[in-house]
CSV table of C-alpha atoms and ligand atoms in Angstrom, one decimal:
chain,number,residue,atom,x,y,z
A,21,UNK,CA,0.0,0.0,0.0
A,22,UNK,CA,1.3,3.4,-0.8
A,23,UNK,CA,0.4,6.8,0.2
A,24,UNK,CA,-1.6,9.2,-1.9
A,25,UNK,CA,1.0,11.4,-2.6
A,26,UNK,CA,3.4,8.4,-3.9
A,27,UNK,CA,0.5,7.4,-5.9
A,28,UNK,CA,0.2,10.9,-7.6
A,29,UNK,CA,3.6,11.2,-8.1
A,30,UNK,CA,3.8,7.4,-10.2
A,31,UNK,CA,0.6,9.0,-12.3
A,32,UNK,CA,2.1,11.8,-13.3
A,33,UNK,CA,4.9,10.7,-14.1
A,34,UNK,CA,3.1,8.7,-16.9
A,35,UNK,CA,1.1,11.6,-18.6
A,36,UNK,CA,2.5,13.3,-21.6
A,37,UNK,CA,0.9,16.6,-22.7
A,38,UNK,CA,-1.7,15.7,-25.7
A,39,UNK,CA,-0.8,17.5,-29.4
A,40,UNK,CA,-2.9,20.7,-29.8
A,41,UNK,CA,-5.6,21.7,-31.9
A,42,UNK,CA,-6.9,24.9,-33.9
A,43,UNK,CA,-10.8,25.6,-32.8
A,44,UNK,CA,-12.6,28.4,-34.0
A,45,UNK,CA,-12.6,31.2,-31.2
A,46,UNK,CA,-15.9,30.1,-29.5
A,47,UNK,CA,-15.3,26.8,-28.8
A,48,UNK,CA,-12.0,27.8,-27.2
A,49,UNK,CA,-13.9,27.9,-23.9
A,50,UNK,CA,-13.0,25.4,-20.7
A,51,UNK,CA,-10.0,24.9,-23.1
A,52,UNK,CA,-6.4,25.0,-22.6
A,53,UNK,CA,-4.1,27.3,-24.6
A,54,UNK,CA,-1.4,25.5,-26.5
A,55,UNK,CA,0.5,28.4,-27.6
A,56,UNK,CA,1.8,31.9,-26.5
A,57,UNK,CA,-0.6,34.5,-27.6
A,58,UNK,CA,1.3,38.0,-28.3
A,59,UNK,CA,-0.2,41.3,-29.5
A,60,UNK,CA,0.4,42.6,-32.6
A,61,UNK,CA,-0.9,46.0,-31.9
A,62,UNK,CA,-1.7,48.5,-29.1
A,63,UNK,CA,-5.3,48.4,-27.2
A,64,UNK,CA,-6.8,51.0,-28.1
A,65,UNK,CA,-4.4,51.7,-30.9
A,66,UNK,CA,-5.6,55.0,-30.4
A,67,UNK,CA,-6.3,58.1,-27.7
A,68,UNK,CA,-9.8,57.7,-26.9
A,69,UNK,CA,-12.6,59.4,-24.6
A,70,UNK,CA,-13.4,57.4,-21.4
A,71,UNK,CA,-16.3,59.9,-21.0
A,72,UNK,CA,-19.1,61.3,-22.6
A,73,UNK,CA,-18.1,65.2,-22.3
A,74,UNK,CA,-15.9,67.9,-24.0
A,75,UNK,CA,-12.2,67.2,-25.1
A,76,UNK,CA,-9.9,70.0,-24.0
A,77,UNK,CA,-6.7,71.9,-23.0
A,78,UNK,CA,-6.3,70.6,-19.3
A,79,UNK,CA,-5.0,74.4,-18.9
A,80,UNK,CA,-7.6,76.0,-20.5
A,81,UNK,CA,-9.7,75.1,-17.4
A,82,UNK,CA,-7.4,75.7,-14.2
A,83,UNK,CA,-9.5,78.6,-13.5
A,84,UNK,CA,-12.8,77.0,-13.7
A,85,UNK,CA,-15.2,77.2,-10.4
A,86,UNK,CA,-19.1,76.8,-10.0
A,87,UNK,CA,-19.4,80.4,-9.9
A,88,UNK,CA,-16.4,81.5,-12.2
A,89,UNK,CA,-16.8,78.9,-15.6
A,90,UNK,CA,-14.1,79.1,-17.9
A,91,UNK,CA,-16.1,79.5,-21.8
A,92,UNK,CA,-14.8,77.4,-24.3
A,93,UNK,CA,-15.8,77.4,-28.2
A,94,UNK,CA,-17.2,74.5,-29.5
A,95,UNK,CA,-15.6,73.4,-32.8
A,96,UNK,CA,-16.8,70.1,-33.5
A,97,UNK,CA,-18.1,66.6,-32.6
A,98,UNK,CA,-16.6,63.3,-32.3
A,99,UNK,CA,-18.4,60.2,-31.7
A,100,UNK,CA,-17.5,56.6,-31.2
A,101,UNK,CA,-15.6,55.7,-34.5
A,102,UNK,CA,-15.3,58.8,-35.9
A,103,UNK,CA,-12.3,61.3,-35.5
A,104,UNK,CA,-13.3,64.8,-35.4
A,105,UNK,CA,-12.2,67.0,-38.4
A,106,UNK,CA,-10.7,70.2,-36.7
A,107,UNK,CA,-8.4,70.2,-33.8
A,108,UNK,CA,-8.5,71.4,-30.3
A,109,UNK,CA,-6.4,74.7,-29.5
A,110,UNK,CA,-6.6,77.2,-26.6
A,111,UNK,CA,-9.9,78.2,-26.0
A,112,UNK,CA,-11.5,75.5,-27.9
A,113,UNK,CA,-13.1,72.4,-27.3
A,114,UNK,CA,-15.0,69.1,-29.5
A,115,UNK,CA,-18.0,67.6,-28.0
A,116,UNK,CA,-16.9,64.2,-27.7
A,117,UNK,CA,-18.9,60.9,-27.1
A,118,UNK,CA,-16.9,57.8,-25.0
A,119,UNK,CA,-14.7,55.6,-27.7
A,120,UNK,CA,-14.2,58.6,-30.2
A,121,UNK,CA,-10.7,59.2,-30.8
A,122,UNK,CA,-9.3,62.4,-28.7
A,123,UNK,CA,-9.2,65.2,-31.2
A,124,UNK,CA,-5.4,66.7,-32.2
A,125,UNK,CA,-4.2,69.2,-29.2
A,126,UNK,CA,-6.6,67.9,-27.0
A,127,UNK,CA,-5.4,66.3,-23.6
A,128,UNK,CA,-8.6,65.9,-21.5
A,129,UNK,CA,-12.1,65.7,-21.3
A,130,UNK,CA,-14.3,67.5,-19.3
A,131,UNK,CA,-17.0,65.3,-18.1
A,132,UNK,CA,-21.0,66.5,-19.7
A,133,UNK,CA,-21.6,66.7,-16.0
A,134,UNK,CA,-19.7,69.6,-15.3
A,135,UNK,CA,-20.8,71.6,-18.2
A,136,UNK,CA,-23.4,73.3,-19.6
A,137,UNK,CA,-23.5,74.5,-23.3
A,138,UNK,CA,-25.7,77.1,-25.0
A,139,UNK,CA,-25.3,76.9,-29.0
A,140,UNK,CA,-21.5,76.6,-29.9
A,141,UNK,CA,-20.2,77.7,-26.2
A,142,UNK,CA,-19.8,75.4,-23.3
A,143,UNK,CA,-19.4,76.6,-19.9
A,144,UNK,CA,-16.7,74.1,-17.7
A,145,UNK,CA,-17.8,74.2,-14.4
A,146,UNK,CA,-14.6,71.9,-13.4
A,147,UNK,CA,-10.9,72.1,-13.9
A,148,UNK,CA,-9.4,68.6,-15.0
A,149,UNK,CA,-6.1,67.7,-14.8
A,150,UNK,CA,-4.2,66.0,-18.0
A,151,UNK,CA,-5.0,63.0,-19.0
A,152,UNK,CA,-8.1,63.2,-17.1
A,153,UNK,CA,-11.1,60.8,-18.9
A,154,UNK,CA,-8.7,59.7,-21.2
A,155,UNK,CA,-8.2,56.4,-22.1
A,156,UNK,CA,-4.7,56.2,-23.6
A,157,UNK,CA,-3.3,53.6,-26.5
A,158,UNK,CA,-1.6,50.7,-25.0
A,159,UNK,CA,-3.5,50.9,-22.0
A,160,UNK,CA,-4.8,48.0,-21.6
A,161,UNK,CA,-2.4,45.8,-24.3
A,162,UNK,CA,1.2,46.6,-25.3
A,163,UNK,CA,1.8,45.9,-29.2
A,164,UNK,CA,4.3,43.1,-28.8
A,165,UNK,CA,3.1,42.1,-25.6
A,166,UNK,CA,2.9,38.2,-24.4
A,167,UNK,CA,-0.8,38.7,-22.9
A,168,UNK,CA,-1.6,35.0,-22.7
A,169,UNK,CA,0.6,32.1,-22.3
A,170,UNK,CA,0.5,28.8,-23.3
A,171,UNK,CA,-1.4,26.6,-20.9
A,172,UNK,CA,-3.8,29.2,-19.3
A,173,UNK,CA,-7.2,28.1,-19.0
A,174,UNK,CA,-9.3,30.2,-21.3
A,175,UNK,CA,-12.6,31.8,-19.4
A,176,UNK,CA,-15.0,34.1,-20.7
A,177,UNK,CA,-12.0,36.5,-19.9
A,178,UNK,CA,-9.4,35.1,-22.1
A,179,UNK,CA,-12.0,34.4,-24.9
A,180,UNK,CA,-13.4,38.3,-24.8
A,181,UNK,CA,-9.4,39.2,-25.0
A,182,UNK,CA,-8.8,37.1,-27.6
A,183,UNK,CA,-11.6,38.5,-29.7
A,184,UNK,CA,-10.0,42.2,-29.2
A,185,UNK,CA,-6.5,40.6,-30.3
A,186,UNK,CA,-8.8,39.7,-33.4
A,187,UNK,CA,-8.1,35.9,-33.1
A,188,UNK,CA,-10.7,34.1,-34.8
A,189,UNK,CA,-9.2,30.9,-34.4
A,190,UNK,CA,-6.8,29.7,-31.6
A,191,UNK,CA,-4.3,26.6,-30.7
A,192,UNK,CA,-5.4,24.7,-27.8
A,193,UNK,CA,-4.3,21.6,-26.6
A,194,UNK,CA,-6.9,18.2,-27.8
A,195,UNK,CA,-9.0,17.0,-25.0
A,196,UNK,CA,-8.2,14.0,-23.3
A,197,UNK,CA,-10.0,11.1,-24.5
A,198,UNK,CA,-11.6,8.7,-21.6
A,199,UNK,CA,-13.3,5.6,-21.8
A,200,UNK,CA,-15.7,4.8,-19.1
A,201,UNK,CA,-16.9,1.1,-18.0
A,202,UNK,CA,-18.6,-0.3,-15.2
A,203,UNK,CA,-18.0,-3.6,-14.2
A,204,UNK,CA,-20.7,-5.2,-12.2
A,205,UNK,CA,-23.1,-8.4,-12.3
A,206,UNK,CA,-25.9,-6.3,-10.2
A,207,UNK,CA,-25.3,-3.2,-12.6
A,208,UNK,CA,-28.4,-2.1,-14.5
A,209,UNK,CA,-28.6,0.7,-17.1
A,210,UNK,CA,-31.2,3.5,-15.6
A,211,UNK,CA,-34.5,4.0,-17.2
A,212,UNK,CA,-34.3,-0.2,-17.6
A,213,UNK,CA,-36.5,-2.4,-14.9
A,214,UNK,CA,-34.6,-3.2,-11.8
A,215,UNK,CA,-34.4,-6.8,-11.2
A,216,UNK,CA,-33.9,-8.4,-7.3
A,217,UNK,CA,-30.2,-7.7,-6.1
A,218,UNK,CA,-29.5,-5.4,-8.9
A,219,UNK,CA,-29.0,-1.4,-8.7
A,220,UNK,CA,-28.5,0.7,-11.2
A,221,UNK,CA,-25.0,1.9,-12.7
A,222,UNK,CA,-24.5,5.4,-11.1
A,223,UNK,CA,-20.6,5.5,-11.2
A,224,UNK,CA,-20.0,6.1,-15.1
A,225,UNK,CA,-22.5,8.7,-15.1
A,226,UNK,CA,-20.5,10.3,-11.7
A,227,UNK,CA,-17.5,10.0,-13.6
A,228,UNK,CA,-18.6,10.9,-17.1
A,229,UNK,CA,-19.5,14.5,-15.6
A,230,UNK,CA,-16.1,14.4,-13.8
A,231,UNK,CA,-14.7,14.3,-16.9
A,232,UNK,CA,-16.4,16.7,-18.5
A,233,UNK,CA,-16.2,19.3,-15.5
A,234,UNK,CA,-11.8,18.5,-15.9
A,235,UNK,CA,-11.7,19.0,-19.7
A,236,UNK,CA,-11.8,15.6,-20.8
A,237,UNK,CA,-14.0,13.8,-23.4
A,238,UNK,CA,-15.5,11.2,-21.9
A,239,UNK,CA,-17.3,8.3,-23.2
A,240,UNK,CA,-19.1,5.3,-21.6
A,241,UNK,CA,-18.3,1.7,-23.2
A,242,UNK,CA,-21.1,0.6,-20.9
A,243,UNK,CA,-21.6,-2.3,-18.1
A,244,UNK,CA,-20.1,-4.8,-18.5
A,245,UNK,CA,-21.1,-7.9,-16.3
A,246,UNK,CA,-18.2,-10.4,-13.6
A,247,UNK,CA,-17.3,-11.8,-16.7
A,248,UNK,CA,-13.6,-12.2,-17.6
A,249,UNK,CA,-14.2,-12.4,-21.5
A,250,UNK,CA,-16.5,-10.1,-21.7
A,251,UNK,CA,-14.4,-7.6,-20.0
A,252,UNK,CA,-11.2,-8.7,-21.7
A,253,UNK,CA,-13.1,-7.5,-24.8
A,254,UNK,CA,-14.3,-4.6,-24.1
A,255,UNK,CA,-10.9,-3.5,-22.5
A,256,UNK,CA,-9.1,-4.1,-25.3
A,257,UNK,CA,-11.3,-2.1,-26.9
A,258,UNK,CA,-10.8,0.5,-24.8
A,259,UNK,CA,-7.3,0.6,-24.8
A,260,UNK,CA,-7.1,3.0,-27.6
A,261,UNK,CA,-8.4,5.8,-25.7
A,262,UNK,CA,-5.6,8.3,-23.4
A,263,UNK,CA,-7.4,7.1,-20.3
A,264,UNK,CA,-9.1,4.1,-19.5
A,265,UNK,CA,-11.5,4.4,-16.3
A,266,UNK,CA,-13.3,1.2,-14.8
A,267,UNK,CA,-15.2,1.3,-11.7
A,268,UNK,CA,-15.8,-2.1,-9.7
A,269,UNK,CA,-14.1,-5.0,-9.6
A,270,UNK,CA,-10.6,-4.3,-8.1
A,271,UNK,CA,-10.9,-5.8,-4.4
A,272,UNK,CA,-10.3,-9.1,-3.0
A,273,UNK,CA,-13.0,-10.3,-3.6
A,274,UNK,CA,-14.1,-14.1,-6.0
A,275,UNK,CA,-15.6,-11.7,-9.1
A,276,UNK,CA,-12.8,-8.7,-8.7
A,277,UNK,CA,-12.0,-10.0,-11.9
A,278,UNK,CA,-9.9,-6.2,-13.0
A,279,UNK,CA,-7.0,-6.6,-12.4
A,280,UNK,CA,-6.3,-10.1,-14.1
A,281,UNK,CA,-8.2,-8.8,-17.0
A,282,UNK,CA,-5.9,-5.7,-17.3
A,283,UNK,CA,-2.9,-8.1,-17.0
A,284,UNK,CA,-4.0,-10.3,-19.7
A,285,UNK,CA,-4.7,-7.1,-21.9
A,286,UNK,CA,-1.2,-6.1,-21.0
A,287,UNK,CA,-1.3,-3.5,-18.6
A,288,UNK,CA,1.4,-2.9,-16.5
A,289,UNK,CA,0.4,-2.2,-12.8
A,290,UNK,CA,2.2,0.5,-11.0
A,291,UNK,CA,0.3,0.5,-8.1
A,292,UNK,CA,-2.7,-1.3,-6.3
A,293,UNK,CA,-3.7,0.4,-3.3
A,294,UNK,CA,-3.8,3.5,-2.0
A,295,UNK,CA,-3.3,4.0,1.5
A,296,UNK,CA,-7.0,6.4,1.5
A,297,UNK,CA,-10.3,6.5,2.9
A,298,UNK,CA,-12.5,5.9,1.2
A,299,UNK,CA,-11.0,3.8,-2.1
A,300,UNK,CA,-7.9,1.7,-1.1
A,301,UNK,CA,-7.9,-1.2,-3.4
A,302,UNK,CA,-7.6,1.2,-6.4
A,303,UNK,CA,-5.3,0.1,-9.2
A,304,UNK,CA,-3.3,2.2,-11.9
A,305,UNK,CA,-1.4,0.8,-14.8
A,306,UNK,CA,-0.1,2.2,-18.3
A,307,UNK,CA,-0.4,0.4,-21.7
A,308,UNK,CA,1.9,1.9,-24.3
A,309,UNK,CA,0.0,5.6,-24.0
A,310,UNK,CA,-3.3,4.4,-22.2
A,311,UNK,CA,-3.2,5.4,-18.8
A,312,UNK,CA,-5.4,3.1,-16.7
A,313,UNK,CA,-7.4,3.5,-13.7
A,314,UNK,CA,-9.6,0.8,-11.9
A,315,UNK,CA,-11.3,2.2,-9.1
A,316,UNK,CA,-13.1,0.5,-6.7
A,317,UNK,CA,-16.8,0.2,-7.2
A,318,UNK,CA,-18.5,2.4,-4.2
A,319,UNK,CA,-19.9,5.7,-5.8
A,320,UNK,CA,-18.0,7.8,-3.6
A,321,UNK,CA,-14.7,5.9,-3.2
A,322,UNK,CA,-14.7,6.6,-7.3
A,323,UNK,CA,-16.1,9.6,-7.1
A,324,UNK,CA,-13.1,10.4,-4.3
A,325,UNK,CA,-10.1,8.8,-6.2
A,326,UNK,CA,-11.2,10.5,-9.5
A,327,UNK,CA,-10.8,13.5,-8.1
A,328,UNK,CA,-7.1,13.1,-6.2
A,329,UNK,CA,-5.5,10.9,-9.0
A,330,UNK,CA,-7.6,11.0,-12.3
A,331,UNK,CA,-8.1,14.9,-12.1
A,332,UNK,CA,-4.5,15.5,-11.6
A,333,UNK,CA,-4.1,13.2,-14.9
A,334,UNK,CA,-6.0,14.9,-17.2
A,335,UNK,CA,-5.4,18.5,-15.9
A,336,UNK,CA,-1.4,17.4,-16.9
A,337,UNK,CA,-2.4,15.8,-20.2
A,338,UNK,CA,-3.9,19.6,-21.0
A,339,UNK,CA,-0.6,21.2,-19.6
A,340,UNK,CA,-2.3,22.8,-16.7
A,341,UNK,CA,-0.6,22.6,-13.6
A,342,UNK,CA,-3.5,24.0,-11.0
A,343,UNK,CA,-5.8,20.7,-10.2
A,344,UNK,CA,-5.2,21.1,-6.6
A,345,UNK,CA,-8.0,22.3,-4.5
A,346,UNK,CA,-8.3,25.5,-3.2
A,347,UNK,CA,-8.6,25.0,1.1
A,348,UNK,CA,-10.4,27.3,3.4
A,349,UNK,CA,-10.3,27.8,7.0
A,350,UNK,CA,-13.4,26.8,8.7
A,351,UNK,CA,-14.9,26.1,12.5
A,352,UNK,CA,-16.0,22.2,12.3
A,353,UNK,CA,-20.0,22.1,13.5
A,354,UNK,CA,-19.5,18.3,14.6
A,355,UNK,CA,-16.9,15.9,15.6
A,356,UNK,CA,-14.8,13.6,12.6
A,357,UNK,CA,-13.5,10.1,13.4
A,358,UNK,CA,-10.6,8.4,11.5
A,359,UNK,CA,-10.8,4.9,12.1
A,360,UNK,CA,-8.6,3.7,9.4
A,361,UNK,CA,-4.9,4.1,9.2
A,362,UNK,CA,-5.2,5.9,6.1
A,363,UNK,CA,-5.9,9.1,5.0
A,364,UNK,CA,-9.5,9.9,5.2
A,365,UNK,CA,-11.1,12.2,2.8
A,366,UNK,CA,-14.1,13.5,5.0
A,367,UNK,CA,-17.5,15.0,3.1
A,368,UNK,CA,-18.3,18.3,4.5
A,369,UNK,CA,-21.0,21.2,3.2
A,370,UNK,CA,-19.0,24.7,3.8
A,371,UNK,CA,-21.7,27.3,5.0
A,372,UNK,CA,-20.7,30.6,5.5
A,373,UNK,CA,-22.3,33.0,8.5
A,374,UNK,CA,-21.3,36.2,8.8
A,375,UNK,CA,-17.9,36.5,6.8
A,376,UNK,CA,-16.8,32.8,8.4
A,377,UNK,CA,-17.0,29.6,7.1
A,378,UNK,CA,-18.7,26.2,8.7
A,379,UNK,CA,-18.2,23.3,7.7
A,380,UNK,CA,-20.9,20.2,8.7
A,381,UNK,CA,-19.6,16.9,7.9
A,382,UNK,CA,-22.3,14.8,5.9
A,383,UNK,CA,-24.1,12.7,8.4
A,384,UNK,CA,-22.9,9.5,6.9
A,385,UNK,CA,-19.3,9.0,5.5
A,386,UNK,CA,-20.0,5.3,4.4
A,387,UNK,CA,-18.7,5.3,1.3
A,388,UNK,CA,-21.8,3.5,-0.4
A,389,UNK,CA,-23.5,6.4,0.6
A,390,UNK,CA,-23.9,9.0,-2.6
A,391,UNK,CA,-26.0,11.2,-0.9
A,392,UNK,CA,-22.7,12.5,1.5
A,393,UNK,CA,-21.1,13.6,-2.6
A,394,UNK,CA,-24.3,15.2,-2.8
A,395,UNK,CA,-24.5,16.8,0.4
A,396,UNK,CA,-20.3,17.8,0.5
A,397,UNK,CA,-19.2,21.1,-1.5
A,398,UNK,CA,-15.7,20.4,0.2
A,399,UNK,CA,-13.6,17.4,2.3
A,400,UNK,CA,-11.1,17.7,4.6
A,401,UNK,CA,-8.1,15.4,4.2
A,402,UNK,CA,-7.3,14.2,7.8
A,403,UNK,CA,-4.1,12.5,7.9
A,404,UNK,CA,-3.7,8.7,8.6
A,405,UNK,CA,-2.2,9.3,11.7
A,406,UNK,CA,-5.1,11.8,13.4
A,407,UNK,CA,-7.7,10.1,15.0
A,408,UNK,CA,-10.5,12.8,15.3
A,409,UNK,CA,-11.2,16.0,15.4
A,410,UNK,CA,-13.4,17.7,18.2
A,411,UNK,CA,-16.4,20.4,16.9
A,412,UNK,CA,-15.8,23.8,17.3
A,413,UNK,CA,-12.0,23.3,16.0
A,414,UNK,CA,-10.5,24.7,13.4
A,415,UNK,CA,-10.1,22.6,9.9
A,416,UNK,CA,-8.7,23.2,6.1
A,417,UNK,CA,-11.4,22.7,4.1
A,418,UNK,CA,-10.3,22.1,0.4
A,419,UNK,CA,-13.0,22.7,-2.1
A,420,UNK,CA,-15.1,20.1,-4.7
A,421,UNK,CA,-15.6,22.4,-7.7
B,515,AMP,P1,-16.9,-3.6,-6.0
B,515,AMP,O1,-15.8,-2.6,-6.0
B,515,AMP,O2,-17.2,-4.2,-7.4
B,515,AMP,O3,-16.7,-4.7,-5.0
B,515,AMP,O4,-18.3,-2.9,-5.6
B,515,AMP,C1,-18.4,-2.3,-4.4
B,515,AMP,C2,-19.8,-1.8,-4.2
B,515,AMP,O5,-20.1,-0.8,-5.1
B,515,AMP,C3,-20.9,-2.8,-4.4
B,515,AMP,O6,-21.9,-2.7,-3.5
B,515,AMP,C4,-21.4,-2.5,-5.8
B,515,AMP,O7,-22.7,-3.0,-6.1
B,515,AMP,C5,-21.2,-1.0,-5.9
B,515,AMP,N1,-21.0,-0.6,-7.3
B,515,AMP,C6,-20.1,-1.1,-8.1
B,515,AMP,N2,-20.1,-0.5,-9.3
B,515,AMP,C7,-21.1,0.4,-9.2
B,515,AMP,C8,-21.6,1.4,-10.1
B,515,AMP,N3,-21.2,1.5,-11.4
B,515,AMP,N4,-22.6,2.2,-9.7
B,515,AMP,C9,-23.1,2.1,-8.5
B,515,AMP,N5,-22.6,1.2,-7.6
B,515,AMP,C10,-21.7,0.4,-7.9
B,516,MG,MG1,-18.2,-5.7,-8.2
């Protein structure tokens, strides 16, 4: 048995990043950058009002008061997109609209605010300093700039800058393909009659939308029954994909059939127990570029050990270093057991009540129990070697996204 962190550290060592892809800007989202994304020009590549208002002199209006305006002429008007035609000199100033380019000599705009204008005079109530309302080229973007780099995560963010960098198409790295089975006699496909002793197959669905939520592209072979042919079929045919996921069948017990059938398919095991709560008995092994995970068939010990080893996987295969989980201090509302001498991954909801954060352990921690995944928006990882933790103490709380 080995501990989590040895566990991650043979996984990753496995993953290679996956060859990149062009997609067409919109469906760059929840995607991964594969390549550094410069600026060719300035944003704005131009002087612009940040104000609806007057473009000035700043010192034309150092003077101006409530009670003692300064008058300025009104020459012309600029509105977004358009450049006024004259220029601004002493004495003068363009009605300008936010986004218009700042007219020649002008160096500030006097918000509409703190004017008032009476056919082609405007009266500034306001002095403004230089520069003021002004939204200057380069601003936000230096031409030349690296503004993204490879292996960010794109958001709405990065896809609204990389519409402004005028990238219709952009390199990001292929998703990682994952094949999903469940092995399991009992397991029944929902929506289909339930016979005695069976349940229906909840884990491939779980880990479907793990996939999805990490990037991946998942896809579910299906059930496949305690049957070692069977199962040596369908892995093999599985074995094409970047990961291979099975739930079920990887304990001690007569039907655990996994790991034999992943032998005879030629998987090399690199581990086969994890020294966690809940999930021990899960198993990882590589064939050629196939990373393989059998993990053990209780919804929340796959749910769990997707989450500290597959996660880690895929977030790698993308290039993206940050699949840890962010932790937050929190007062514990009731008392947590260890009773293994493993680590125990304990399913908590995180409230918070006035500015601080509570965290109430689900009222069952079985790990046949769903409902605690359900219930949990964060776990606390409590060490092998801690026993419990009293209520009202404080606890990390690291958080299920
Ligand atoms: P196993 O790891 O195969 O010994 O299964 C452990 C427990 O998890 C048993 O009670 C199984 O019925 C249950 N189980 C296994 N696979 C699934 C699945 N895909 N969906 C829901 N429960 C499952
Ligand atoms: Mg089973």
């Amino acid at each position: 048995m080995i501990s989590l962190e040895k566990a991650l550290e043979i996984v990753k060592r496995e993953v290679k990043v996956l060859p990149s892809e062009k997609v067409k800007l919109l469906s760059s989202l929840n995607r991964v950058l594969a390549e550094d994304i410069y600026s060719e020009f300035d944003i704005p590549q131009f002087n612009r009002a940040a104000m609806d208002g007057y473009a000035v002199i700043a010192q034309d209006t150092t003077s101006a008061c409530l009670t003692h305006p300064v008058v300025l002429k009104i020459v012309d008007e600029a509105s977004a997109g358009f450049k006024a035609k004259s220029s601004v000199s002493s004495g003068k100033a363009v009605r300008i609209m936010t986004g218009a380019i700042l007219p020649e000599g002008a160096d500030a705009v006097v918000m509409f605010e703190d004017t008032e204008s009476e056919k082609d005079e405007v009266k500034i109530f306001r002095s403004v300093k230089q520069g003021r309302n002004v939204s200057f080229s380069g601003e936000d973007v230096k031409k030349g700039e690296k503004v993204l780099p490879r292996g960010t995560f794109i958001r709405p963010a990065e896809v609204g800058m990389l519409a402004s960098l005028s990238k219709e198409e952009v390199c990001v790295v292929k998703k990682p393909k994952v094949a999903i089975i469940s092995t399991g006699s009992e397991l029944t496909e929902p929506g289909d009659a339930l016979k005695e002793g069976k349940i229906y197959d909840s884990n491939s669905f779980a880990l479907f939308s793990q996939v999805v939520s990490c990037g991946g592209q998942p896809e579910r072979i299906g059930i496949v029954p305690d049957d070692e042919k069977e199962l040596l079929l369908k892995v093999k045919e599985a074995l094409s994909f970047d990961i291979l996921l099975l739930s079920g069948g990887v304990s001690m017990g007569k039907y655990d059939l996994v790991k034999e059938v992943l032998r005879k398919a030629g998987v090399r095991m690199l581990f086969w127990k994890v020294a966690v709560k809940p999930g021990k008995p899960t198993f990882f092994g590589v064939r050629n570029h196939t990373l393989v995970f059998g993990l053990p068939g209780y919804p929340v010990s796959s749910m769990i050990n997707f989450e500290n080893l597959v996660k880690p996987a895929i977030f790698e295969m993308l290039g993206r270093k940050d699949y840890k989980r962010f932790k937050i201090r929190a007062t514990l509302k009731e008392e947590i057991k260890n009773t293994s001498n493993r680590e125990n991954f304990i399913r908590v909801k995180l409230i918070e009540q006035e500015g601080k954060y509570l965290a109430y352990p689900a009222p069952s921690q079985k790990s046949g129990v769903l409902k605690s995944m359900v219930w949990a928006n964060g776990i606390i990882a409590l060490p092998k070697d801690v026993r419990k933790v009293e209520s009202g103490k404080q606890v990390l709380v690291e958080i299920l996204s």
